[in-house]
Coordinates of C-alpha atoms (C1' of nucleotides) in Angstrom, one line a residue:
Chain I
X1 CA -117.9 -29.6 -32.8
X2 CA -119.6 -32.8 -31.1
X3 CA -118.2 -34.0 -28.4
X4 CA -117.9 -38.1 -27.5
X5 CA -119.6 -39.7 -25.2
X6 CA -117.7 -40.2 -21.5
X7 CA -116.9 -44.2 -21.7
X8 CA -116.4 -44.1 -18.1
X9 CA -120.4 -43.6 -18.0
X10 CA -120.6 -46.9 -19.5
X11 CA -117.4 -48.8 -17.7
X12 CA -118.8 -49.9 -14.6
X13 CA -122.4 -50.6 -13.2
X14 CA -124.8 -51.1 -16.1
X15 CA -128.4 -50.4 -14.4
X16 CA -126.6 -46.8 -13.4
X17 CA -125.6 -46.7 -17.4
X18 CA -128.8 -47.8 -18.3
X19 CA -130.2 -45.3 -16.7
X20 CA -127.7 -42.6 -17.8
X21 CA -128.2 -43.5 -21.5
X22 CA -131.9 -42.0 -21.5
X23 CA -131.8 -38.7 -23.1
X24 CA -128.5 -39.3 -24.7
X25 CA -128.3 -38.8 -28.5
X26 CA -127.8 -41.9 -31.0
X27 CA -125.9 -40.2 -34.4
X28 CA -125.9 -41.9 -37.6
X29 CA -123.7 -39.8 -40.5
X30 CA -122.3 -36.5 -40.4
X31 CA -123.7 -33.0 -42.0
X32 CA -126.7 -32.3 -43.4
X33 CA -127.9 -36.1 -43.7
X34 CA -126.8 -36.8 -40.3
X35 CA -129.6 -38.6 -38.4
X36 CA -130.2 -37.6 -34.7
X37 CA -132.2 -40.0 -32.1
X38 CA -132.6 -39.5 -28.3
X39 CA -133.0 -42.6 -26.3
X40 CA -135.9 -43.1 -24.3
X41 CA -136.2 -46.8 -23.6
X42 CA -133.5 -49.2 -22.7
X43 CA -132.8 -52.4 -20.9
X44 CA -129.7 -54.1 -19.1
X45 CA -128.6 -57.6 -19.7
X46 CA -125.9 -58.2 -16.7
X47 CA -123.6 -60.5 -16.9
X48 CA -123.4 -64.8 -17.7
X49 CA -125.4 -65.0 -14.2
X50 CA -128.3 -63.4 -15.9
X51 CA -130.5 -66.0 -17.8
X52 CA -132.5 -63.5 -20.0
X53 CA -128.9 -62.1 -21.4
X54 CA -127.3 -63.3 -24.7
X55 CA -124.6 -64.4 -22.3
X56 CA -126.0 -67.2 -20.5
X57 CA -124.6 -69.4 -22.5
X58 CA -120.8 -67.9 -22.1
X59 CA -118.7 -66.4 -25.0
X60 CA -120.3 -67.1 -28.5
X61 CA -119.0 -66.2 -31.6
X62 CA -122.3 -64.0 -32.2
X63 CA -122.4 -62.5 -28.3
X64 CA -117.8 -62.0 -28.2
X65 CA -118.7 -58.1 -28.5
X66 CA -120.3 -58.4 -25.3
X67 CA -117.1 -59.7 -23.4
X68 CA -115.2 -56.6 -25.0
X69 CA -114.5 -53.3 -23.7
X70 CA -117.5 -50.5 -22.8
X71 CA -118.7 -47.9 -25.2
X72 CA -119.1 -50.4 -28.5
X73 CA -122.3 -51.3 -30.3
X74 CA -123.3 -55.2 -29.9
X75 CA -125.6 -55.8 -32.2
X76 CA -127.1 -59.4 -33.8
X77 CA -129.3 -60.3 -36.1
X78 CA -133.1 -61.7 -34.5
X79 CA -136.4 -63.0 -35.4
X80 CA -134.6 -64.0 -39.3
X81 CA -135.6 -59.8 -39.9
X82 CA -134.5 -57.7 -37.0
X83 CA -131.5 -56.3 -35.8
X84 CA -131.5 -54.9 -32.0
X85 CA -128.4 -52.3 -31.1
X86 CA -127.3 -52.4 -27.7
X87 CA -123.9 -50.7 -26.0
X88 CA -121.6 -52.5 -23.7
X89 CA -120.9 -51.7 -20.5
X90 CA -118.9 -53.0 -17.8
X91 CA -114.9 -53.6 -17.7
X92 CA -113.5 -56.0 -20.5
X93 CA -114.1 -59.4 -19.8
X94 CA -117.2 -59.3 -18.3
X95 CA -120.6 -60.0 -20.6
X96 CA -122.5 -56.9 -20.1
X97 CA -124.8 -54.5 -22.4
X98 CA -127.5 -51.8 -22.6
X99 CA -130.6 -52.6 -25.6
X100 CA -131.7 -49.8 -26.9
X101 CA -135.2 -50.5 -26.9
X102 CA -136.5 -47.1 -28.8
X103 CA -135.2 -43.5 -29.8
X104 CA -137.4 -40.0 -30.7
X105 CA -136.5 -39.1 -33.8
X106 CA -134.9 -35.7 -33.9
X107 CA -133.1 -34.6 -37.4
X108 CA -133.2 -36.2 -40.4
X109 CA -136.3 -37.5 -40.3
X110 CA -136.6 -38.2 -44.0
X111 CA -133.8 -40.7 -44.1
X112 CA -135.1 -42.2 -41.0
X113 CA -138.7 -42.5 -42.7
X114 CA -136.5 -43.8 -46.2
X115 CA -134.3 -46.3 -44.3
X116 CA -137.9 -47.7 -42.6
X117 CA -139.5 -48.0 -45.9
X118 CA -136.6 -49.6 -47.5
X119 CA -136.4 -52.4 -44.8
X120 CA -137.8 -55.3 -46.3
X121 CA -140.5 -57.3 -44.3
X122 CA -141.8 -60.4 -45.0
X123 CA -142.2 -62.0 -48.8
X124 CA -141.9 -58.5 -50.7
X125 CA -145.2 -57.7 -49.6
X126 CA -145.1 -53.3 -49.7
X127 CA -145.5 -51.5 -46.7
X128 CA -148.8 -50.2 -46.8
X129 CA -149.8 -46.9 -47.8
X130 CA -148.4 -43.9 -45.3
X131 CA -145.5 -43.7 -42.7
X132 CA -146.4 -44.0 -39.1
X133 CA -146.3 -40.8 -36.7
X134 CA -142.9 -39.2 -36.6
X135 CA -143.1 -40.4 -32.9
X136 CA -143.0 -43.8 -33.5
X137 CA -140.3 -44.7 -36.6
X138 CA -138.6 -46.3 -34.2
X139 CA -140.5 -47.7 -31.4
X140 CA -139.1 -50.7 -30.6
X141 CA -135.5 -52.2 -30.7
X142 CA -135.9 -53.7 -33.9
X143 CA -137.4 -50.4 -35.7
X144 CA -134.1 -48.3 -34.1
X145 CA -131.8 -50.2 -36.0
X146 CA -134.1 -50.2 -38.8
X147 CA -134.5 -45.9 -39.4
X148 CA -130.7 -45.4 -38.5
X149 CA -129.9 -48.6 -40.4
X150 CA -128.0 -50.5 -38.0
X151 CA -126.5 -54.3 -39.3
X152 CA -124.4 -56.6 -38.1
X153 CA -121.8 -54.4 -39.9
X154 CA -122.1 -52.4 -37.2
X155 CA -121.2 -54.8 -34.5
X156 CA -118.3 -53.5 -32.2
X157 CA -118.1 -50.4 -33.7
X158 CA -116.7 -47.7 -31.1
X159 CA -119.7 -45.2 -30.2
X160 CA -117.3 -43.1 -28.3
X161 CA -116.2 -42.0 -31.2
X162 CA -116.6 -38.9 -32.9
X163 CA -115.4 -40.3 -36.4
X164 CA -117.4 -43.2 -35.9
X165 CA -120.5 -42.8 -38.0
X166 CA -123.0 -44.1 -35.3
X167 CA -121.7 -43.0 -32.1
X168 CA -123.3 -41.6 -28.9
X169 CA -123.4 -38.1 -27.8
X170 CA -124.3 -36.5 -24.7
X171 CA -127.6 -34.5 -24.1
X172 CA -127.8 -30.7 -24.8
X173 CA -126.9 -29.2 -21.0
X174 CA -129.5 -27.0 -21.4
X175 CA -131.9 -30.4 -21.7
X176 CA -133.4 -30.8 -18.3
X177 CA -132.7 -34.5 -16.8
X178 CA -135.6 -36.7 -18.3
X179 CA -138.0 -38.5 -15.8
X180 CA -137.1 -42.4 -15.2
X181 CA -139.5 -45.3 -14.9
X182 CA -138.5 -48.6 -14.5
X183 CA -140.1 -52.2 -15.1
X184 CA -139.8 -55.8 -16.1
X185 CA -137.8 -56.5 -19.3
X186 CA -139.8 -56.9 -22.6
X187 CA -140.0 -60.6 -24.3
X188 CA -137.7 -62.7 -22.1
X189 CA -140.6 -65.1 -21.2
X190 CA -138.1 -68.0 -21.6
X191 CA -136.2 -66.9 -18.8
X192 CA -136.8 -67.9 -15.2
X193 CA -136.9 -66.3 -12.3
X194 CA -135.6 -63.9 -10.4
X195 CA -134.0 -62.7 -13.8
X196 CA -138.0 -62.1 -15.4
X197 CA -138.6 -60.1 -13.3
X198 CA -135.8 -58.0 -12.3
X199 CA -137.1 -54.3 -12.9
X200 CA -133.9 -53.8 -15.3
X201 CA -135.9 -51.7 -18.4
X202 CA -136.1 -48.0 -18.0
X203 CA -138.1 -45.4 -20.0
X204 CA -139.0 -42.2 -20.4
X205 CA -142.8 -42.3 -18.8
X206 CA -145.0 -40.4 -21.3
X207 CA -142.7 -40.1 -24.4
X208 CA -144.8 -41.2 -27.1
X209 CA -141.9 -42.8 -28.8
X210 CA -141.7 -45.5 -25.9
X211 CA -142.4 -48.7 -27.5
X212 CA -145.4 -49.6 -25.4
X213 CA -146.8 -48.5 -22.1
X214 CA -145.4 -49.1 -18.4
X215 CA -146.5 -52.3 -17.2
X216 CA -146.0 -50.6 -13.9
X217 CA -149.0 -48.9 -12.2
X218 CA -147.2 -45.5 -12.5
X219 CA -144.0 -44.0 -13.0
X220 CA -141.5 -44.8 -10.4
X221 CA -139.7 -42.8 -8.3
Chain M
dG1 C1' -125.8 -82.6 -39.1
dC2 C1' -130.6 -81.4 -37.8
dA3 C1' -134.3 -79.5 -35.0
dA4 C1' -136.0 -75.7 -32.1
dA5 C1' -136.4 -71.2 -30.5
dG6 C1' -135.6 -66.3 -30.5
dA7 C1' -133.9 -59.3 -26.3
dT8 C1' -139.7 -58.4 -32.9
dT9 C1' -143.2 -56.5 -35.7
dT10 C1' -147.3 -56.7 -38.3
dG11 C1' -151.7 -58.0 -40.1
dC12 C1' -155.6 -60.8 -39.8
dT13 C1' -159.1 -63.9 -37.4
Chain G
dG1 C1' -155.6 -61.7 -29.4
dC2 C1' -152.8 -64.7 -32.2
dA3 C1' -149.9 -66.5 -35.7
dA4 C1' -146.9 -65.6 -39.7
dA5 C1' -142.6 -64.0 -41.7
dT6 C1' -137.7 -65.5 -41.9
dC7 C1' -132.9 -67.1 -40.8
dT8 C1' -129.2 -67.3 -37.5
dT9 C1' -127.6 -69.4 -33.4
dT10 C1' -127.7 -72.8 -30.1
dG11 C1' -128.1 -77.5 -28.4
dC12 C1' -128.3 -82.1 -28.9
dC13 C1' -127.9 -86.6 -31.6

DNA sequence: GCAAAGATTTGCT
DNA sequence: GCAAATCTTTGCC
């Protein structure tokens, strides 16, 4: 029996739940089909304060899921193609959320590959021939929600969970702790500084799922 | 009501 | 390395 993930991991600071997140399993379905993801790349967008974060601009209708309480999935629709899933943190009423910037696949790899190949990218034109590494289905914010077919149907659903049917649980305990590196956010360019370059995206350094190398000079201590 | 840009990914020059 | 694909959301007139 799986267990949910602790919301009171996610409740308060976000870079600390950002950081606790890595590791931590993403579940989409139940039984045999069930697809299993560990995170290895996220990023925190803290509060209305920060200019890179959805909620610079206050309480939107697309961004409300933000304000609400910790452990649910905020996820919009970008780029007229992508989705991006991220989980909220921080008490009710304050704007506050972890992107899941990439997951290693690890069950249900064939529904992952399917849900991929079924995404529809730009004028019908077919995917070409052969799926990418297992390693890298989902790569990149945009490709997570795309092999464990995340929509905006899924926004402000509960991860916490266990009937939810993408939900969050916690790491094997026999799992050793993953390593943590941290560096600048990915593809915020429009925001100013200090926020650019606030050191808020952590990874996994080495996992060849992360969706592209440490822009760091090495992995942080 | 309209114009501009976006927490991306991919393929081509 | 750069621009296209594609459409929702935001901001301004």
């Amino acid at each position: 029996v799986a267990n949910g993930f602790p919301r009171e991991a996610l409740g308060t600071d976000t870079l600390h739940a950002a950081r606790a997140l890595i590791g931590v399993r993403i579940v989409r379905g139940s039984g045999p089909n069930a697809r299993v993801a560990r995170i290895v790349e996220v990023e925190a967008y803290i509060g209305s304060d920060d200019l890179a974060s959805h909620a610079r601009f206050g309480r939107t209708r697309r961004n409300g899921t933000m304000f609400g309480p910790p452990g649910h999935a905020y996820v919009y629709f970008v780029y007229g193609m992508y989705h991006c899933l991220n989980v909220v943190t921080e008490p009710e009423g304050t704007p506050a959320a972890v992107l899941i910037r990439a997951v290693q696949p690890i069950a249900g790899l064939e529904a992952m590959r399917l849900a991929r190949s079924e995404h529809r990218r730009g004028a019908g034109r077919a995917r070409p021939g052969g799926f990418p590494e297992d390693a890298r289905l989902a790569a990149g914010p945009g490709l997570v929600c795309a092999a464990l077919s995340i929509t905006r149907t899924d926004d402000g659903v509960d991860l916490c969970d266990p009937a939810s049917d993408l939900r969050l649980e916690p790491a094997p305990a026999s799992e050793p702790a993953p390593a943590l590196a941290a560096g600048p956010r990915v593809g915020i360019g429009y925001a100013p500084e200090p926020w650019l370059g606030k050191p808020w995206r952590f990874f996994e350094p080495g996992n060849p799922s992360v969706s592209r190398p440490a822009k760091t000079r090495g992995p942080e201590r």
